[in-house]
Amino acid sequence: MSFSMKLLLKNVHVVDPVASRNGRFDLLIEDGRIGQVGRDLPVEGTRVVELPASLVVTPGLIDIHVHLREPGQEHKETIATGTASAVAGGFTAVACMPNTDPINDHASVTEFIVKRATEARRARVYPIGAVSIGSKGEELTEIADLHAAGCVAITDDGRPVATALLMRRALEYATMVGIPVIDHCEDPSLKGDGVAHEGAVAGLLGLRGIPGAAESVMVERDISIAELTGGHVHIAHMSARQSLRAVRTGKERGIKVTAEVTPHHFVLTDEALQRNGGYDTNTKMNPPLRDEADRAAMVEGLRDGSIDAIATDHAPHHADEKALEYDRAPFGIVGLETAVSLCLDRLVHAGVIGLPRLVELLSPGPARTLGLPGGTIAVGAPADLTILAPDASVTVHAASFKSKSRNTPFDGWTLKGAVAATLVGGRAVFVNEDLAGRGLNDSSR
Ligand SMILES: [Zn+2]
Ligand SMILES: [Zn+2]
């Protein structure tokens, strides 16, 4: 074995809630895998990297809700730019949504995504297949084929699963192959052609409203169907306090229901629609930014354990599309490169949760939710690691995103907490040398 293949991260602060580690350890990386975690490991035959003392090493962060747009919408994002954005944001793995063109409703599309991701050599990519052909809500896809090709879940994200019967069948087949159904919860008749949360702000701006109940009636329907089938339903981008109540009740009754929340839904409210003269389309997302009671409920759910994961719903759109008037602009914002800073600033530094709970929500929580590898720093496992600079102050600069798109409401925000480096399979795929120093780059060259 060559000298350079053994890398020793010496005396680094490790936060790994699954392994109950929160303290200083030596981390030996051997041939891309975790060789040893311990104290005073021998340095002979290794390349030693010392990191600034303020940095924290965590198991690789995992974002289970990302739109990579390829195939078909490469003007918004590609698998190469999306995974470059992921690792710049500290994510070693992402799960990508099937609403591409064509839709990922067939194993050939799944195989294309897997191939492109391997070529990109950045974050790991776990494709998610469609529930129905063309996500039209009519005919189920071949779920076993999708799973065999690499899909880790199914969803018609962008749309709800059209009928209760289709959701029943989807949960039955998904359960047979041991994967969850990810649920974009919205009742089309209650949502109507709404573009903003139904409330005072939408009223003031003259925008059509979407009530929280448009989400929660679907959450309640599908928790009932999860109970009926014994299947696992995962609630995507939960935003309404009524939905959280339904998830809590479902969990108490032993139903397999999990839920994720996006940073924008726990940081912003519909008040943001009034900023900058109003009608900033970077505040238009689905589900919409809701009111303070909803935002506070999401924060409480993250704190008390009723929410399983933080996911970004990274939804790149071209500037020309977002430049349309509010009613016509597409829903969604990019999230991969702002998530960690928003979480550290608004949850950890704000005193809502400690760093171990945040790591739980960004790594083992998402891994468990979709049954993915990772979530802990385990001997023998690939060395997928995120190195955080929790105390570094950063200003969001959308123009320098690795993502192809810049549609974010957080441009110009100054936040406390940043990503110093990201390692996938022991390889430094992203390094901010100002924060991490040069040791990681030198050793991977
Ligand atoms: Zn969705
Ligand atoms: Zn989505």
Short mmCIF file of C-alpha atoms and ligand atoms in Angstrom, two decimals:
data_model
loop_
_atom_site.label_atom_id
_atom_site.label_comp_id
_atom_site.label_asym_id
_atom_site.label_seq_id
_atom_site.Cartn_x
_atom_site.Cartn_y
_atom_site.Cartn_z
CA MET A 1 0.00 0.00 0.00
CA SER A 2 1.33 3.41 -0.90
CA PHE A 3 2.18 6.01 1.73
CA SER A 4 -0.40 8.53 0.54
CA MET A 5 -3.36 6.19 0.87
CA LYS A 6 -3.45 6.49 4.66
CA LEU A 7 -4.72 9.83 5.90
CA LEU A 8 -4.80 10.64 9.60
CA LEU A 9 -7.04 13.48 10.82
CA LYS A 10 -5.27 14.18 14.09
CA ASN A 11 -7.11 15.17 17.25
CA VAL A 12 -10.25 16.51 15.53
CA HIS A 13 -13.60 17.34 17.15
CA VAL A 14 -15.97 14.57 16.05
CA VAL A 15 -19.76 14.87 16.47
CA ASP A 16 -21.39 11.52 15.66
CA PRO A 17 -24.68 11.03 17.54
CA VAL A 18 -25.18 7.40 16.42
CA ALA A 19 -21.79 6.44 17.88
CA SER A 20 -22.38 8.72 20.91
CA ARG A 21 -19.21 10.67 20.06
CA ASN A 22 -18.80 14.35 20.83
CA GLY A 23 -15.14 15.04 21.53
CA ARG A 24 -11.60 14.89 20.18
CA PHE A 25 -10.47 11.79 18.30
CA ASP A 26 -7.99 10.68 15.67
CA LEU A 27 -9.62 9.52 12.44
CA LEU A 28 -7.68 7.17 10.18
CA ILE A 29 -8.81 7.00 6.56
CA GLU A 30 -7.46 4.04 4.64
CA ASP A 31 -8.17 3.41 0.93
CA GLY A 32 -11.18 5.70 1.07
CA ARG A 33 -12.68 4.00 4.11
CA ILE A 34 -12.71 4.65 7.83
CA GLY A 35 -9.77 2.63 9.17
CA GLN A 36 -9.92 3.54 12.85
CA VAL A 37 -11.46 6.05 15.24
CA GLY A 38 -9.57 6.42 18.48
CA ARG A 39 -7.11 8.38 20.56
CA ASP A 40 -3.36 8.65 19.97
CA LEU A 41 -3.41 6.49 16.84
CA PRO A 42 0.09 5.77 15.47
CA VAL A 43 1.22 8.27 12.85
CA GLU A 44 3.78 6.00 11.15
CA GLY A 45 3.01 5.42 7.49
CA THR A 46 0.21 7.98 7.41
CA ARG A 47 -0.17 11.46 6.04
CA VAL A 48 -1.17 13.57 9.02
CA VAL A 49 -3.61 16.44 8.56
CA GLU A 50 -4.18 18.87 11.39
CA LEU A 51 -7.31 20.97 11.13
CA PRO A 52 -8.01 24.28 12.89
CA ALA A 53 -9.28 23.48 16.41
CA SER A 54 -12.67 25.15 15.88
CA LEU A 55 -13.72 22.75 13.11
CA VAL A 56 -16.10 19.82 13.65
CA VAL A 57 -16.08 16.53 11.71
CA THR A 58 -19.46 14.85 11.24
CA PRO A 59 -20.76 11.88 9.26
CA GLY A 60 -21.49 13.00 5.70
CA LEU A 61 -24.66 15.09 5.43
CA ILE A 62 -27.47 13.67 3.29
CA ASP A 63 -30.15 15.70 1.48
CA ILE A 64 -33.09 13.46 0.60
CA HIS A 65 -35.01 16.04 -1.46
CA VAL A 66 -33.17 17.56 -4.42
CA HIS A 67 -34.18 18.38 -8.00
CA LEU A 68 -31.14 17.82 -10.26
CA ARG A 69 -33.18 18.62 -13.44
CA GLU A 70 -31.21 16.23 -15.69
CA PRO A 71 -32.38 14.70 -18.01
CA GLY A 72 -34.30 17.38 -19.85
CA GLN A 73 -33.88 20.72 -18.06
CA GLU A 74 -30.14 21.20 -18.22
CA HIS A 75 -30.58 24.98 -18.52
CA LYS A 76 -31.59 24.94 -14.81
CA GLU A 77 -29.14 22.35 -13.44
CA THR A 78 -27.23 19.22 -14.44
CA ILE A 79 -26.21 16.23 -12.39
CA ALA A 80 -22.64 17.59 -12.52
CA THR A 81 -23.53 21.13 -11.34
CA GLY A 82 -26.11 19.90 -8.83
CA THR A 83 -23.69 17.50 -7.17
CA ALA A 84 -20.96 20.18 -7.18
CA SER A 85 -23.49 22.40 -5.40
CA ALA A 86 -24.23 19.57 -2.96
CA VAL A 87 -20.63 19.04 -1.88
CA ALA A 88 -20.06 22.82 -1.62
CA GLY A 89 -22.99 22.78 0.80
CA GLY A 90 -21.53 19.92 2.85
CA PHE A 91 -23.71 17.12 1.44
CA THR A 92 -21.95 13.87 0.58
CA ALA A 93 -25.15 12.33 -0.79
CA VAL A 94 -28.43 13.50 -2.30
CA ALA A 95 -31.63 11.76 -3.34
CA CYS A 96 -33.04 13.24 -6.55
CA MET A 97 -36.66 13.70 -7.50
CA PRO A 98 -38.16 12.05 -10.61
CA ASN A 99 -39.86 15.08 -12.21
CA THR A 100 -37.26 15.37 -14.97
CA ASP A 101 -37.95 15.17 -18.72
CA PRO A 102 -38.49 12.32 -19.28
CA ILE A 103 -39.81 11.53 -15.82
CA ASN A 104 -37.87 8.87 -13.91
CA ASP A 105 -40.69 6.36 -14.32
CA HIS A 106 -38.58 3.68 -16.03
CA ALA A 107 -35.39 1.83 -15.13
CA SER A 108 -33.61 3.25 -18.20
CA VAL A 109 -33.93 6.78 -16.79
CA THR A 110 -32.72 5.61 -13.38
CA GLU A 111 -29.69 3.96 -15.00
CA PHE A 112 -28.88 7.17 -16.90
CA ILE A 113 -28.93 9.19 -13.66
CA VAL A 114 -26.70 6.68 -11.87
CA LYS A 115 -24.22 6.74 -14.77
CA ARG A 116 -24.07 10.54 -14.93
CA ALA A 117 -23.60 10.76 -11.16
CA THR A 118 -20.71 8.30 -11.29
CA GLU A 119 -19.07 10.38 -14.04
CA ALA A 120 -19.52 13.60 -12.06
CA ARG A 121 -17.50 12.18 -9.10
CA ARG A 122 -18.96 14.54 -6.55
CA ALA A 123 -21.81 13.64 -4.18
CA ARG A 124 -23.39 10.19 -4.16
CA VAL A 125 -26.76 10.27 -5.93
CA TYR A 126 -29.73 8.10 -4.98
CA PRO A 127 -32.50 8.34 -7.59
CA ILE A 128 -36.15 8.39 -6.59
CA GLY A 129 -38.61 6.86 -9.05
CA ALA A 130 -42.11 7.98 -9.96
CA VAL A 131 -45.22 6.45 -8.40
CA SER A 132 -47.15 6.63 -11.66
CA ILE A 133 -46.25 6.62 -15.36
CA GLY A 134 -45.48 10.21 -16.30
CA SER A 135 -46.51 11.13 -12.72
CA LYS A 136 -49.98 11.43 -14.22
CA GLY A 137 -51.67 9.68 -11.33
CA GLU A 138 -53.17 6.91 -13.46
CA GLU A 139 -51.01 3.83 -13.92
CA LEU A 140 -48.42 2.57 -11.40
CA THR A 141 -44.80 2.31 -12.52
CA GLU A 142 -42.86 -0.99 -12.35
CA ILE A 143 -41.69 -0.35 -8.81
CA ALA A 144 -39.58 -3.53 -8.51
CA ASP A 145 -37.72 -2.63 -11.74
CA LEU A 146 -37.10 0.93 -10.55
CA HIS A 147 -35.81 -0.39 -7.23
CA ALA A 148 -33.54 -2.92 -8.96
CA ALA A 149 -32.08 -0.08 -11.09
CA GLY A 150 -31.23 1.94 -7.96
CA CYS A 151 -34.32 3.86 -6.86
CA VAL A 152 -34.49 4.23 -3.07
CA ALA A 153 -38.09 5.51 -2.88
CA ILE A 154 -41.00 6.50 -5.12
CA THR A 155 -42.90 9.77 -5.37
CA ASP A 156 -44.89 11.89 -7.82
CA ASP A 157 -43.27 15.01 -6.27
CA GLY A 158 -44.49 18.21 -7.84
CA ARG A 159 -47.94 16.66 -7.64
CA PRO A 160 -49.81 14.69 -4.99
CA VAL A 161 -50.61 11.02 -5.57
CA ALA A 162 -53.88 11.55 -7.35
CA THR A 163 -56.22 9.15 -5.58
CA ALA A 164 -56.39 7.26 -2.30
CA LEU A 165 -56.57 3.98 -4.22
CA LEU A 166 -53.38 4.75 -6.16
CA MET A 167 -51.64 5.62 -2.88
CA ARG A 168 -52.84 2.32 -1.43
CA ARG A 169 -51.37 0.35 -4.35
CA ALA A 170 -48.14 2.41 -4.28
CA LEU A 171 -47.65 1.70 -0.59
CA GLU A 172 -48.41 -2.00 -1.08
CA TYR A 173 -45.86 -2.43 -3.89
CA ALA A 174 -43.25 -0.18 -2.25
CA THR A 175 -43.55 -2.21 0.94
CA MET A 176 -42.89 -5.43 -1.00
CA VAL A 177 -39.50 -4.09 -2.09
CA GLY A 178 -38.89 -2.33 1.24
CA ILE A 179 -38.90 1.34 0.18
CA PRO A 180 -41.02 4.32 1.28
CA VAL A 181 -43.46 6.45 -0.70
CA ILE A 182 -42.51 10.14 -0.49
CA ASP A 183 -45.61 12.27 -0.36
CA HIS A 184 -45.99 15.76 -1.87
CA CYS A 185 -49.10 16.59 0.13
CA GLU A 186 -51.58 18.95 -1.43
CA ASP A 187 -55.27 18.69 -2.11
CA PRO A 188 -55.62 20.11 -5.65
CA SER A 189 -59.15 21.39 -5.04
CA LEU A 190 -58.12 23.33 -1.91
CA LYS A 191 -54.89 24.58 -3.47
CA GLY A 192 -56.70 25.75 -6.58
CA ASP A 193 -54.53 28.24 -8.43
CA GLY A 194 -53.16 29.68 -5.20
CA VAL A 195 -49.61 31.06 -5.12
CA ALA A 196 -49.11 32.14 -1.48
CA HIS A 197 -50.15 31.15 2.04
CA GLU A 198 -53.79 32.04 2.66
CA GLY A 199 -53.64 34.85 5.21
CA ALA A 200 -53.22 38.55 5.81
CA VAL A 201 -50.10 39.00 3.67
CA ALA A 202 -51.62 37.31 0.59
CA GLY A 203 -54.72 39.44 1.14
CA LEU A 204 -52.68 42.62 1.29
CA LEU A 205 -50.71 41.76 -1.87
CA GLY A 206 -53.80 40.56 -3.72
CA LEU A 207 -52.38 37.03 -4.23
CA ARG A 208 -54.56 33.91 -4.27
CA GLY A 209 -54.13 31.87 -1.09
CA ILE A 210 -53.35 28.24 -0.26
CA PRO A 211 -54.55 27.26 3.23
CA GLY A 212 -52.52 24.97 5.52
CA ALA A 213 -55.40 22.51 5.30
CA ALA A 214 -54.61 21.96 1.60
CA GLU A 215 -51.54 20.14 2.90
CA SER A 216 -52.87 18.56 6.08
CA VAL A 217 -55.95 16.86 4.60
CA MET A 218 -53.60 14.94 2.30
CA VAL A 219 -51.21 14.17 5.19
CA GLU A 220 -54.18 12.76 7.12
CA ARG A 221 -55.43 10.75 4.14
CA ASP A 222 -52.07 9.15 3.53
CA ILE A 223 -51.33 8.41 7.19
CA SER A 224 -54.64 6.51 7.18
CA ILE A 225 -53.55 4.58 4.08
CA ALA A 226 -50.14 3.86 5.65
CA GLU A 227 -52.05 2.38 8.58
CA LEU A 228 -54.23 0.33 6.23
CA THR A 229 -51.28 -1.08 4.27
CA GLY A 230 -48.54 -1.19 6.89
CA GLY A 231 -46.43 0.82 4.41
CA HIS A 232 -44.05 3.71 5.11
CA VAL A 233 -45.19 7.16 3.99
CA HIS A 234 -42.68 10.01 4.17
CA ILE A 235 -44.11 13.55 4.21
CA ALA A 236 -42.03 15.85 1.99
CA HIS A 237 -41.48 19.55 2.77
CA MET A 238 -43.97 19.75 5.66
CA SER A 239 -45.05 23.35 6.26
CA ALA A 240 -48.36 23.51 8.16
CA ARG A 241 -48.88 23.08 11.89
CA GLN A 242 -51.97 20.92 11.24
CA SER A 243 -49.74 18.49 9.30
CA LEU A 244 -47.27 18.25 12.19
CA ARG A 245 -50.15 17.44 14.54
CA ALA A 246 -51.23 14.61 12.22
CA VAL A 247 -47.65 13.25 11.99
CA ARG A 248 -47.29 13.27 15.78
CA THR A 249 -50.58 11.43 16.24
CA GLY A 250 -49.64 8.92 13.55
CA LYS A 251 -46.29 8.20 15.19
CA GLU A 252 -47.93 7.78 18.60
CA ARG A 253 -50.22 5.18 17.05
CA GLY A 254 -47.26 3.26 15.66
CA ILE A 255 -47.93 4.08 12.01
CA LYS A 256 -44.85 4.25 9.77
CA VAL A 257 -44.83 7.96 9.00
CA THR A 258 -41.77 10.20 8.79
CA ALA A 259 -41.45 13.88 7.87
CA GLU A 260 -38.92 16.39 6.58
CA VAL A 261 -38.83 20.19 6.82
CA THR A 262 -36.90 22.62 4.60
CA PRO A 263 -34.71 25.43 5.97
CA HIS A 264 -36.91 28.05 4.24
CA HIS A 265 -39.99 26.83 6.10
CA PHE A 266 -38.35 27.11 9.52
CA VAL A 267 -36.48 30.36 8.78
CA LEU A 268 -38.98 32.45 6.77
CA THR A 269 -42.66 33.35 6.95
CA ASP A 270 -45.02 34.91 4.41
CA GLU A 271 -43.82 38.29 5.71
CA ALA A 272 -40.87 37.76 3.31
CA LEU A 273 -43.29 38.32 0.40
CA GLN A 274 -43.49 41.98 1.41
CA ARG A 275 -39.73 42.57 1.43
CA ASN A 276 -37.87 44.44 -1.32
CA GLY A 277 -41.03 46.18 -2.49
CA GLY A 278 -42.97 42.89 -2.50
CA TYR A 279 -43.58 40.16 -5.06
CA ASP A 280 -40.02 38.79 -5.04
CA THR A 281 -40.50 35.48 -6.88
CA ASN A 282 -37.69 33.96 -4.78
CA THR A 283 -40.30 33.82 -2.01
CA LYS A 284 -42.61 31.70 -4.18
CA MET A 285 -42.43 28.02 -3.29
CA ASN A 286 -44.77 25.08 -2.94
CA PRO A 287 -45.86 24.60 -0.21
CA PRO A 288 -45.81 28.37 0.39
CA LEU A 289 -44.01 30.21 3.18
CA ARG A 290 -46.58 30.15 5.96
CA ASP A 291 -47.27 32.28 9.02
CA GLU A 292 -45.34 32.62 12.28
CA ALA A 293 -47.41 29.98 14.10
CA ASP A 294 -46.58 27.43 11.39
CA ARG A 295 -42.89 28.39 11.34
CA ALA A 296 -42.67 28.11 15.13
CA ALA A 297 -44.42 24.71 15.00
CA MET A 298 -41.79 23.40 12.55
CA VAL A 299 -39.00 24.61 14.85
CA GLU A 300 -40.66 22.84 17.78
CA GLY A 301 -40.99 19.64 15.72
CA LEU A 302 -37.28 19.76 14.89
CA ARG A 303 -36.49 20.23 18.58
CA ASP A 304 -38.76 17.60 20.09
CA GLY A 305 -37.98 14.79 17.62
CA SER A 306 -41.29 14.61 15.76
CA ILE A 307 -39.51 15.68 12.54
CA ASP A 308 -37.02 13.15 11.18
CA ALA A 309 -34.94 15.12 8.71
CA ILE A 310 -34.06 18.51 7.28
CA ALA A 311 -34.14 18.45 3.45
CA THR A 312 -33.67 21.37 1.09
CA ASP A 313 -36.14 20.75 -1.79
CA HIS A 314 -33.36 22.31 -3.92
CA ALA A 315 -35.37 23.50 -6.95
CA PRO A 316 -33.22 25.39 -9.46
CA HIS A 317 -34.92 27.63 -12.00
CA HIS A 318 -33.41 29.84 -14.70
CA ALA A 319 -33.35 33.58 -13.95
CA ASP A 320 -35.62 34.27 -16.95
CA GLU A 321 -38.29 31.97 -15.52
CA LYS A 322 -38.13 33.54 -12.06
CA ALA A 323 -38.28 37.01 -13.69
CA LEU A 324 -41.92 36.41 -14.65
CA GLU A 325 -44.63 38.10 -12.62
CA TYR A 326 -45.47 36.45 -9.27
CA ASP A 327 -48.54 34.58 -10.48
CA ARG A 328 -46.72 33.02 -13.43
CA ALA A 329 -43.22 32.35 -12.05
CA PRO A 330 -42.38 28.72 -11.19
CA PHE A 331 -42.39 27.55 -7.56
CA GLY A 332 -39.14 26.78 -5.76
CA ILE A 333 -35.69 27.95 -4.66
CA VAL A 334 -32.18 26.50 -4.59
CA GLY A 335 -31.11 25.27 -1.17
CA LEU A 336 -27.99 23.10 -1.19
CA GLU A 337 -25.45 25.88 -0.59
CA THR A 338 -27.35 27.78 2.11
CA ALA A 339 -28.83 24.95 4.22
CA VAL A 340 -25.95 24.31 6.63
CA SER A 341 -25.39 28.01 7.39
CA LEU A 342 -29.12 28.60 7.95
CA CYS A 343 -29.32 25.55 10.25
CA LEU A 344 -26.26 26.50 12.30
CA ASP A 345 -27.30 30.16 12.59
CA ARG A 346 -31.05 29.77 13.18
CA LEU A 347 -31.14 26.49 15.13
CA VAL A 348 -27.80 25.95 16.90
CA HIS A 349 -26.57 29.50 17.55
CA ALA A 350 -30.15 30.58 18.31
CA GLY A 351 -30.14 28.01 21.11
CA VAL A 352 -33.01 25.87 19.75
CA ILE A 353 -31.02 22.62 19.44
CA GLY A 354 -27.45 21.48 20.05
CA LEU A 355 -24.99 20.46 17.35
CA PRO A 356 -25.55 16.69 17.88
CA ARG A 357 -29.30 17.07 17.24
CA LEU A 358 -28.58 19.11 14.09
CA VAL A 359 -26.23 16.39 12.83
CA GLU A 360 -28.99 13.87 13.61
CA LEU A 361 -31.41 15.83 11.40
CA LEU A 362 -28.91 16.16 8.53
CA SER A 363 -27.25 12.74 8.47
CA PRO A 364 -28.57 9.66 10.36
CA GLY A 365 -32.15 10.97 10.28
CA PRO A 366 -32.25 11.25 6.47
CA ALA A 367 -30.30 7.95 6.10
CA ARG A 368 -32.81 6.08 8.26
CA THR A 369 -35.78 7.70 6.51
CA LEU A 370 -34.80 6.37 3.08
CA GLY A 371 -32.82 3.32 4.27
CA LEU A 372 -29.53 4.72 2.92
CA PRO A 373 -25.99 3.83 3.96
CA GLY A 374 -24.11 6.34 6.14
CA GLY A 375 -25.25 8.50 8.99
CA THR A 376 -22.37 7.48 11.26
CA ILE A 377 -18.56 7.25 11.12
CA ALA A 378 -18.16 3.47 11.17
CA VAL A 379 -14.94 1.49 10.77
CA GLY A 380 -14.94 -0.17 7.35
CA ALA A 381 -17.55 2.18 5.84
CA PRO A 382 -16.68 4.68 3.08
CA ALA A 383 -15.10 7.83 4.53
CA ASP A 384 -17.96 10.21 3.74
CA LEU A 385 -17.33 13.15 6.07
CA THR A 386 -18.45 16.75 6.41
CA ILE A 387 -16.20 19.27 8.13
CA LEU A 388 -18.08 22.21 9.59
CA ALA A 389 -16.82 25.61 10.72
CA PRO A 390 -19.65 26.33 13.17
CA ASP A 391 -18.33 29.73 14.25
CA ALA A 392 -17.29 31.12 10.87
CA SER A 393 -19.33 34.05 9.63
CA VAL A 394 -20.34 33.89 5.95
CA THR A 395 -22.26 36.12 3.59
CA VAL A 396 -24.41 34.32 1.01
CA HIS A 397 -23.26 35.26 -2.48
CA ALA A 398 -25.62 33.66 -5.00
CA ALA A 399 -23.50 34.73 -7.97
CA SER A 400 -20.75 32.36 -6.83
CA PHE A 401 -22.96 29.31 -6.26
CA LYS A 402 -21.77 26.06 -7.86
CA SER A 403 -25.40 25.48 -8.82
CA LYS A 404 -26.40 26.66 -12.30
CA SER A 405 -29.24 28.65 -10.75
CA ARG A 406 -29.31 31.53 -8.27
CA ASN A 407 -32.96 31.62 -7.19
CA THR A 408 -32.58 32.17 -3.46
CA PRO A 409 -34.21 34.62 -1.05
CA PHE A 410 -31.07 34.51 1.13
CA ASP A 411 -28.66 36.38 -1.19
CA GLY A 412 -26.66 38.87 0.85
CA TRP A 413 -27.58 37.35 4.22
CA THR A 414 -24.76 37.09 6.75
CA LEU A 415 -24.94 33.89 8.80
CA LYS A 416 -22.83 32.24 11.47
CA GLY A 417 -21.72 28.74 10.47
CA ALA A 418 -20.18 27.34 7.30
CA VAL A 419 -18.90 24.25 5.52
CA ALA A 420 -15.10 23.93 5.59
CA ALA A 421 -14.73 20.72 3.57
CA THR A 422 -16.53 17.66 2.23
CA LEU A 423 -15.00 14.21 1.76
CA VAL A 424 -16.65 11.46 -0.28
CA GLY A 425 -14.98 8.06 -0.11
CA GLY A 426 -11.99 9.71 1.54
CA ARG A 427 -11.54 12.14 -1.37
CA ALA A 428 -11.69 15.88 -0.65
CA VAL A 429 -14.39 16.90 -3.17
CA PHE A 430 -14.82 20.36 -1.68
CA VAL A 431 -12.39 22.41 0.43
CA ASN A 432 -12.74 26.01 1.56
CA GLU A 433 -9.04 26.62 2.18
CA ASP A 434 -9.75 29.82 4.13
CA LEU A 435 -11.50 27.69 6.74
CA ALA A 436 -9.91 24.24 6.47
CA GLY A 437 -6.34 25.14 5.53
CA ARG A 438 -4.40 23.36 2.80
CA GLY A 439 -3.74 19.95 4.36
CA LEU A 440 -6.77 18.18 2.88
CA ASN A 441 -6.11 19.35 -0.65
CA ASP A 442 -2.41 18.49 -0.52
CA SER A 443 -3.19 14.94 0.48
CA SER A 444 -5.80 14.28 -2.17
CA ARG A 445 -3.77 15.56 -5.09
ZN ZN B 1 -43.04 18.74 -3.68
ZN ZN B 2 -39.60 18.87 -4.52
#
